[in-house]
Amino acid sequence: MKRIRVALIDDYEVVVQGLASMLRSYQDQVEVVELDANRNVGHRVDIALFDTFAGTQGDRDEVALLARNPLVGKVVVYSWNVDEGLVSAALANGAAGYVSKGLPAAGLVAALRAVHHGTQEIHHAARGPRVVGGDWPGREEGLTPREAEVLALITQGLSNLEIAQRAHLSINSVKTYIRSGYRRIGVTSRTQAILWGVEHGFRPDRTRIQPAADDAR
């Protein structure tokens, strides 16, 4: 079976490293060629897996630019948000698939294989307890993925309204995540939260990582 060459895309190194770790058990099917945090894909790949953590949800220019990269065969968006409007926008921007982060690693690999073989894949998470895979800033401190995403956007300097628009959340949901996130990290103000975020890796990275030879086999 020929392996699928994949690039992992997100603004945060810890996120793409977590994705790479998820896929490590499937090295017979997926070859992670590079991990890109705020860098253009630099090697020819079959699929660029675009993680939306603290970024756009596939409905803006980033996915379109990625889809136009001659080194990228196809783009798959990987997100918690799977509403029809976002999915349609991502597909219109050139994505070949849209996959829920609620899927286990095996489901993600199956979706990547289906896209590689020419199927337009839209995968929602199965009903039942939500699967939380991968990694994100603040996980060790007890932050949930959504709390971490909102805190990352606060650290980037976004207002509550801008966070709601970026993450496609209601203002009330944003405020709820802010309150619960603040409690977890022990801060009481936005200034304190930004300082905490800067000190704990919540600013976007800018790096490209090529997996070690052992990981690529």
PDB file of C-alpha atoms in Angstrom:
ATOM      1  CA  MET A   1       0.000   0.000   0.000  1.00  0.00           C
ATOM      2  CA  LYS A   2       1.456   3.343  -1.051  1.00  0.00           C
ATOM      3  CA  ARG A   3       1.587   5.822   1.796  1.00  0.00           C
ATOM      4  CA  ILE A   4      -0.089   9.223   1.576  1.00  0.00           C
ATOM      5  CA  ARG A   5       2.349  12.134   1.875  1.00  0.00           C
ATOM      6  CA  VAL A   6       0.888  14.677   4.293  1.00  0.00           C
ATOM      7  CA  ALA A   7       1.834  18.153   5.522  1.00  0.00           C
ATOM      8  CA  LEU A   8       0.318  19.329   8.824  1.00  0.00           C
ATOM      9  CA  ILE A   9      -0.614  23.024   8.955  1.00  0.00           C
ATOM     10  CA  ASP A  10      -1.391  25.266  11.940  1.00  0.00           C
ATOM     11  CA  ASP A  11      -0.077  28.456  13.554  1.00  0.00           C
ATOM     12  CA  TYR A  12       1.083  26.546  16.650  1.00  0.00           C
ATOM     13  CA  GLU A  13       3.931  24.046  16.759  1.00  0.00           C
ATOM     14  CA  VAL A  14       2.401  22.148  19.684  1.00  0.00           C
ATOM     15  CA  VAL A  15      -0.754  21.565  17.617  1.00  0.00           C
ATOM     16  CA  VAL A  16       1.012  20.117  14.580  1.00  0.00           C
ATOM     17  CA  GLN A  17       3.292  18.067  16.832  1.00  0.00           C
ATOM     18  CA  GLY A  18       0.189  16.657  18.508  1.00  0.00           C
ATOM     19  CA  LEU A  19      -1.305  15.782  15.125  1.00  0.00           C
ATOM     20  CA  ALA A  20       1.916  14.072  14.103  1.00  0.00           C
ATOM     21  CA  SER A  21       1.807  12.042  17.308  1.00  0.00           C
ATOM     22  CA  MET A  22      -1.809  11.002  16.562  1.00  0.00           C
ATOM     23  CA  LEU A  23      -0.805   9.743  13.131  1.00  0.00           C
ATOM     24  CA  ARG A  24       2.354   7.949  14.252  1.00  0.00           C
ATOM     25  CA  SER A  25       0.546   4.636  14.715  1.00  0.00           C
ATOM     26  CA  TYR A  26      -0.483   4.776  11.044  1.00  0.00           C
ATOM     27  CA  GLN A  27       2.947   5.173   9.475  1.00  0.00           C
ATOM     28  CA  ASP A  28       2.175   2.275   7.152  1.00  0.00           C
ATOM     29  CA  GLN A  29      -0.562   4.437   5.589  1.00  0.00           C
ATOM     30  CA  VAL A  30       0.454   8.062   6.179  1.00  0.00           C
ATOM     31  CA  GLU A  31       3.867   9.695   5.810  1.00  0.00           C
ATOM     32  CA  VAL A  32       4.059  13.020   7.627  1.00  0.00           C
ATOM     33  CA  VAL A  33       6.437  14.958   5.390  1.00  0.00           C
ATOM     34  CA  GLU A  34       6.506  18.269   7.235  1.00  0.00           C
ATOM     35  CA  LEU A  35       4.886  20.250  10.029  1.00  0.00           C
ATOM     36  CA  ASP A  36       4.301  23.900   9.167  1.00  0.00           C
ATOM     37  CA  ALA A  37       3.556  26.650  11.683  1.00  0.00           C
ATOM     38  CA  ASN A  38       3.001  29.885   9.753  1.00  0.00           C
ATOM     39  CA  ARG A  39       5.151  28.631   6.879  1.00  0.00           C
ATOM     40  CA  ASN A  40       4.283  27.713   3.302  1.00  0.00           C
ATOM     41  CA  VAL A  41       4.405  24.035   2.389  1.00  0.00           C
ATOM     42  CA  GLY A  42       7.907  23.402   1.076  1.00  0.00           C
ATOM     43  CA  HIS A  43       7.743  19.796  -0.148  1.00  0.00           C
ATOM     44  CA  ARG A  44       5.452  18.000  -2.545  1.00  0.00           C
ATOM     45  CA  VAL A  45       2.611  16.369  -0.618  1.00  0.00           C
ATOM     46  CA  ASP A  46      -0.581  14.536  -1.498  1.00  0.00           C
ATOM     47  CA  ILE A  47      -2.601  16.286   1.218  1.00  0.00           C
ATOM     48  CA  ALA A  48      -2.175  19.393   3.367  1.00  0.00           C
ATOM     49  CA  LEU A  49      -4.152  18.915   6.595  1.00  0.00           C
ATOM     50  CA  PHE A  50      -5.218  22.399   7.714  1.00  0.00           C
ATOM     51  CA  ASP A  51      -5.893  22.526  11.470  1.00  0.00           C
ATOM     52  CA  THR A  52      -8.112  25.482  12.370  1.00  0.00           C
ATOM     53  CA  PHE A  53      -6.968  25.927  16.005  1.00  0.00           C
ATOM     54  CA  ALA A  54      -6.900  29.687  16.759  1.00  0.00           C
ATOM     55  CA  GLY A  55      -7.033  30.408  13.039  1.00  0.00           C
ATOM     56  CA  THR A  56      -9.584  30.775  10.289  1.00  0.00           C
ATOM     57  CA  GLN A  57     -12.104  27.988   9.775  1.00  0.00           C
ATOM     58  CA  GLY A  58     -11.508  27.332   6.098  1.00  0.00           C
ATOM     59  CA  ASP A  59     -13.827  30.135   5.023  1.00  0.00           C
ATOM     60  CA  ARG A  60     -11.092  32.663   4.241  1.00  0.00           C
ATOM     61  CA  ASP A  61      -8.075  33.090   1.984  1.00  0.00           C
ATOM     62  CA  GLU A  62      -5.704  30.719   3.790  1.00  0.00           C
ATOM     63  CA  VAL A  63      -7.341  27.584   2.406  1.00  0.00           C
ATOM     64  CA  ALA A  64      -7.590  29.063  -1.093  1.00  0.00           C
ATOM     65  CA  LEU A  65      -3.896  29.982  -1.043  1.00  0.00           C
ATOM     66  CA  LEU A  66      -2.981  26.526   0.215  1.00  0.00           C
ATOM     67  CA  ALA A  67      -5.082  24.882  -2.496  1.00  0.00           C
ATOM     68  CA  ARG A  68      -3.253  26.936  -5.144  1.00  0.00           C
ATOM     69  CA  ASN A  69       0.192  25.862  -3.914  1.00  0.00           C
ATOM     70  CA  PRO A  70       1.618  23.681  -6.729  1.00  0.00           C
ATOM     71  CA  LEU A  71       3.305  21.443  -4.142  1.00  0.00           C
ATOM     72  CA  VAL A  72      -0.039  20.541  -2.542  1.00  0.00           C
ATOM     73  CA  GLY A  73      -2.232  17.879  -4.108  1.00  0.00           C
ATOM     74  CA  LYS A  74      -5.355  18.433  -1.987  1.00  0.00           C
ATOM     75  CA  VAL A  75      -6.391  20.324   1.126  1.00  0.00           C
ATOM     76  CA  VAL A  76      -8.392  18.877   4.021  1.00  0.00           C
ATOM     77  CA  VAL A  77      -9.725  21.170   6.761  1.00  0.00           C
ATOM     78  CA  TYR A  78      -9.595  19.751  10.308  1.00  0.00           C
ATOM     79  CA  SER A  79     -11.935  21.579  12.692  1.00  0.00           C
ATOM     80  CA  TRP A  80     -14.334  21.403  15.645  1.00  0.00           C
ATOM     81  CA  ASN A  81     -16.755  23.544  13.612  1.00  0.00           C
ATOM     82  CA  VAL A  82     -18.660  21.444  11.087  1.00  0.00           C
ATOM     83  CA  ASP A  83     -21.698  23.580  10.323  1.00  0.00           C
ATOM     84  CA  GLU A  84     -22.848  23.542   6.714  1.00  0.00           C
ATOM     85  CA  GLY A  85     -21.931  27.162   5.994  1.00  0.00           C
ATOM     86  CA  LEU A  86     -18.296  26.672   6.986  1.00  0.00           C
ATOM     87  CA  VAL A  87     -18.029  23.384   5.122  1.00  0.00           C
ATOM     88  CA  SER A  88     -19.488  24.923   1.956  1.00  0.00           C
ATOM     89  CA  ALA A  89     -17.145  27.920   2.189  1.00  0.00           C
ATOM     90  CA  ALA A  90     -14.098  25.698   2.654  1.00  0.00           C
ATOM     91  CA  LEU A  91     -15.046  23.533  -0.318  1.00  0.00           C
ATOM     92  CA  ALA A  92     -15.652  26.662  -2.410  1.00  0.00           C
ATOM     93  CA  ASN A  93     -12.158  27.833  -1.445  1.00  0.00           C
ATOM     94  CA  GLY A  94     -10.661  24.657  -2.860  1.00  0.00           C
ATOM     95  CA  ALA A  95     -10.685  22.190   0.036  1.00  0.00           C
ATOM     96  CA  ALA A  96     -11.259  18.574  -0.983  1.00  0.00           C
ATOM     97  CA  GLY A  97     -12.468  17.508   2.454  1.00  0.00           C
ATOM     98  CA  TYR A  98     -13.647  18.777   5.833  1.00  0.00           C
ATOM     99  CA  VAL A  99     -13.065  16.564   8.865  1.00  0.00           C
ATOM    100  CA  SER A 100     -14.269  16.909  12.459  1.00  0.00           C
ATOM    101  CA  LYS A 101     -11.711  16.900  15.248  1.00  0.00           C
ATOM    102  CA  GLY A 102     -14.158  14.660  17.083  1.00  0.00           C
ATOM    103  CA  LEU A 103     -13.047  11.704  14.965  1.00  0.00           C
ATOM    104  CA  PRO A 104     -10.514   9.258  16.397  1.00  0.00           C
ATOM    105  CA  ALA A 105      -7.165   8.917  14.636  1.00  0.00           C
ATOM    106  CA  ALA A 106      -8.381   5.894  12.662  1.00  0.00           C
ATOM    107  CA  GLY A 107     -11.306   7.925  11.321  1.00  0.00           C
ATOM    108  CA  LEU A 108      -9.010  10.779  10.337  1.00  0.00           C
ATOM    109  CA  VAL A 109      -6.716   8.413   8.449  1.00  0.00           C
ATOM    110  CA  ALA A 110      -9.700   6.825   6.686  1.00  0.00           C
ATOM    111  CA  ALA A 111     -10.901  10.287   5.638  1.00  0.00           C
ATOM    112  CA  LEU A 112      -7.451  11.206   4.313  1.00  0.00           C
ATOM    113  CA  ARG A 113      -7.309   8.003   2.303  1.00  0.00           C
ATOM    114  CA  ALA A 114     -10.771   8.637   0.845  1.00  0.00           C
ATOM    115  CA  VAL A 115      -9.808  12.178  -0.195  1.00  0.00           C
ATOM    116  CA  HIS A 116      -6.560  10.915  -1.692  1.00  0.00           C
ATOM    117  CA  HIS A 117      -8.527   8.446  -3.812  1.00  0.00           C
ATOM    118  CA  GLY A 118     -10.814  11.148  -5.153  1.00  0.00           C
ATOM    119  CA  THR A 119     -13.793  11.282  -2.801  1.00  0.00           C
ATOM    120  CA  GLN A 120     -14.950  14.629  -1.426  1.00  0.00           C
ATOM    121  CA  GLU A 121     -15.131  13.828   2.268  1.00  0.00           C
ATOM    122  CA  ILE A 122     -17.167  15.580   4.959  1.00  0.00           C
ATOM    123  CA  HIS A 123     -16.785  13.713   8.235  1.00  0.00           C
ATOM    124  CA  HIS A 124     -18.728  14.629  11.353  1.00  0.00           C
ATOM    125  CA  ALA A 125     -17.898  13.119  14.715  1.00  0.00           C
ATOM    126  CA  ALA A 126     -19.882  10.103  15.799  1.00  0.00           C
ATOM    127  CA  ARG A 127     -22.480  10.643  18.504  1.00  0.00           C
ATOM    128  CA  GLY A 128     -21.475   9.858  22.049  1.00  0.00           C
ATOM    129  CA  PRO A 129     -18.540  11.015  24.199  1.00  0.00           C
ATOM    130  CA  ARG A 130     -16.354  13.457  22.316  1.00  0.00           C
ATOM    131  CA  VAL A 131     -12.923  12.151  21.379  1.00  0.00           C
ATOM    132  CA  VAL A 132     -10.200  14.661  22.230  1.00  0.00           C
ATOM    133  CA  GLY A 133      -6.995  13.868  20.386  1.00  0.00           C
ATOM    134  CA  GLY A 134      -3.890  15.772  19.447  1.00  0.00           C
ATOM    135  CA  ASP A 135      -2.432  18.556  21.547  1.00  0.00           C
ATOM    136  CA  TRP A 136      -2.842  22.283  22.117  1.00  0.00           C
ATOM    137  CA  PRO A 137      -1.277  25.072  24.188  1.00  0.00           C
ATOM    138  CA  GLY A 138      -2.398  24.901  27.813  1.00  0.00           C
ATOM    139  CA  ARG A 139      -3.453  21.257  27.777  1.00  0.00           C
ATOM    140  CA  GLU A 140      -1.087  20.430  30.640  1.00  0.00           C
ATOM    141  CA  GLU A 141      -2.595  23.298  32.632  1.00  0.00           C
ATOM    142  CA  GLY A 142      -6.056  21.759  32.223  1.00  0.00           C
ATOM    143  CA  LEU A 143      -7.485  23.988  29.487  1.00  0.00           C
ATOM    144  CA  THR A 144     -10.007  22.418  27.136  1.00  0.00           C
ATOM    145  CA  PRO A 145      -9.410  22.850  23.375  1.00  0.00           C
ATOM    146  CA  ARG A 146     -12.017  25.618  23.154  1.00  0.00           C
ATOM    147  CA  GLU A 147     -10.728  27.461  26.238  1.00  0.00           C
ATOM    148  CA  ALA A 148      -7.214  27.251  24.832  1.00  0.00           C
ATOM    149  CA  GLU A 149      -8.322  28.506  21.429  1.00  0.00           C
ATOM    150  CA  VAL A 150     -10.088  31.523  22.922  1.00  0.00           C
ATOM    151  CA  LEU A 151      -7.091  32.296  25.143  1.00  0.00           C
ATOM    152  CA  ALA A 152      -4.778  32.020  22.128  1.00  0.00           C
ATOM    153  CA  LEU A 153      -6.903  34.557  20.264  1.00  0.00           C
ATOM    154  CA  ILE A 154      -6.881  36.859  23.307  1.00  0.00           C
ATOM    155  CA  THR A 155      -3.089  36.562  23.362  1.00  0.00           C
ATOM    156  CA  GLN A 156      -3.072  37.546  19.682  1.00  0.00           C
ATOM    157  CA  GLY A 157      -4.891  40.751  20.671  1.00  0.00           C
ATOM    158  CA  LEU A 158      -8.383  40.005  19.354  1.00  0.00           C
ATOM    159  CA  SER A 159     -11.491  41.493  20.968  1.00  0.00           C
ATOM    160  CA  ASN A 160     -14.397  39.306  22.077  1.00  0.00           C
ATOM    161  CA  LEU A 161     -16.312  40.213  18.917  1.00  0.00           C
ATOM    162  CA  GLU A 162     -13.314  39.363  16.726  1.00  0.00           C
ATOM    163  CA  ILE A 163     -12.883  36.051  18.553  1.00  0.00           C
ATOM    164  CA  ALA A 164     -16.551  35.229  17.992  1.00  0.00           C
ATOM    165  CA  GLN A 165     -16.206  35.990  14.285  1.00  0.00           C
ATOM    166  CA  ARG A 166     -12.935  34.075  13.896  1.00  0.00           C
ATOM    167  CA  ALA A 167     -14.038  30.989  15.827  1.00  0.00           C
ATOM    168  CA  HIS A 168     -17.689  31.139  14.692  1.00  0.00           C
ATOM    169  CA  LEU A 169     -18.950  31.252  18.274  1.00  0.00           C
ATOM    170  CA  SER A 170     -21.617  33.387  19.887  1.00  0.00           C
ATOM    171  CA  ILE A 171     -20.460  36.271  22.091  1.00  0.00           C
ATOM    172  CA  ASN A 172     -21.981  34.494  25.097  1.00  0.00           C
ATOM    173  CA  SER A 173     -20.014  31.334  24.313  1.00  0.00           C
ATOM    174  CA  VAL A 174     -16.809  33.363  24.026  1.00  0.00           C
ATOM    175  CA  LYS A 175     -17.467  34.953  27.421  1.00  0.00           C
ATOM    176  CA  THR A 176     -18.184  31.550  28.945  1.00  0.00           C
ATOM    177  CA  TYR A 177     -14.891  30.132  27.651  1.00  0.00           C
ATOM    178  CA  ILE A 178     -13.056  33.218  28.900  1.00  0.00           C
ATOM    179  CA  ARG A 179     -14.491  32.863  32.412  1.00  0.00           C
ATOM    180  CA  SER A 180     -13.762  29.146  32.666  1.00  0.00           C
ATOM    181  CA  GLY A 181     -10.313  29.566  31.110  1.00  0.00           C
ATOM    182  CA  TYR A 182      -9.398  32.362  33.496  1.00  0.00           C
ATOM    183  CA  ARG A 183     -10.401  30.197  36.454  1.00  0.00           C
ATOM    184  CA  ARG A 184      -8.206  27.355  35.263  1.00  0.00           C
ATOM    185  CA  ILE A 185      -5.095  29.502  34.854  1.00  0.00           C
ATOM    186  CA  GLY A 186      -5.726  31.681  37.913  1.00  0.00           C
ATOM    187  CA  VAL A 187      -6.092  35.130  36.327  1.00  0.00           C
ATOM    188  CA  THR A 188      -8.790  37.764  36.691  1.00  0.00           C
ATOM    189  CA  SER A 189      -8.145  40.247  33.867  1.00  0.00           C
ATOM    190  CA  ARG A 190      -7.437  40.313  30.143  1.00  0.00           C
ATOM    191  CA  THR A 191      -4.011  41.857  30.736  1.00  0.00           C
ATOM    192  CA  GLN A 192      -3.088  39.034  33.111  1.00  0.00           C
ATOM    193  CA  ALA A 193      -4.410  36.489  30.605  1.00  0.00           C
ATOM    194  CA  ILE A 194      -2.291  37.940  27.791  1.00  0.00           C
ATOM    195  CA  LEU A 195       0.837  37.898  29.958  1.00  0.00           C
ATOM    196  CA  TRP A 196       0.098  34.309  30.977  1.00  0.00           C
ATOM    197  CA  GLY A 197      -0.466  33.365  27.345  1.00  0.00           C
ATOM    198  CA  VAL A 198       2.814  34.919  26.224  1.00  0.00           C
ATOM    199  CA  GLU A 199       4.674  33.044  28.973  1.00  0.00           C
ATOM    200  CA  HIS A 200       2.998  29.711  28.137  1.00  0.00           C
ATOM    201  CA  GLY A 201       3.367  29.452  24.374  1.00  0.00           C
ATOM    202  CA  PHE A 202       0.115  31.027  23.191  1.00  0.00           C
ATOM    203  CA  ARG A 203       1.683  33.265  20.568  1.00  0.00           C
ATOM    204  CA  PRO A 204       1.757  31.791  17.045  1.00  0.00           C
ATOM    205  CA  ASP A 205       4.975  30.087  15.992  1.00  0.00           C
ATOM    206  CA  ARG A 206       6.808  30.385  12.699  1.00  0.00           C
ATOM    207  CA  THR A 207       8.664  27.206  11.881  1.00  0.00           C
ATOM    208  CA  ARG A 208       8.868  24.212   9.584  1.00  0.00           C
ATOM    209  CA  ILE A 209       9.710  20.806  11.021  1.00  0.00           C
ATOM    210  CA  GLN A 210      10.653  17.714   9.070  1.00  0.00           C
ATOM    211  CA  PRO A 211      10.082  14.504  11.042  1.00  0.00           C
ATOM    212  CA  ALA A 212      13.093  12.391  11.942  1.00  0.00           C
ATOM    213  CA  ALA A 213      13.910   9.539   9.606  1.00  0.00           C
ATOM    214  CA  ASP A 214      12.495   6.990  12.068  1.00  0.00           C
ATOM    215  CA  ASP A 215       9.157   8.831  12.103  1.00  0.00           C
ATOM    216  CA  ALA A 216       8.980   9.021   8.323  1.00  0.00           C
ATOM    217  CA  ARG A 217       9.227   5.264   7.826  1.00  0.00           C
TER     218      ARG A 217
END
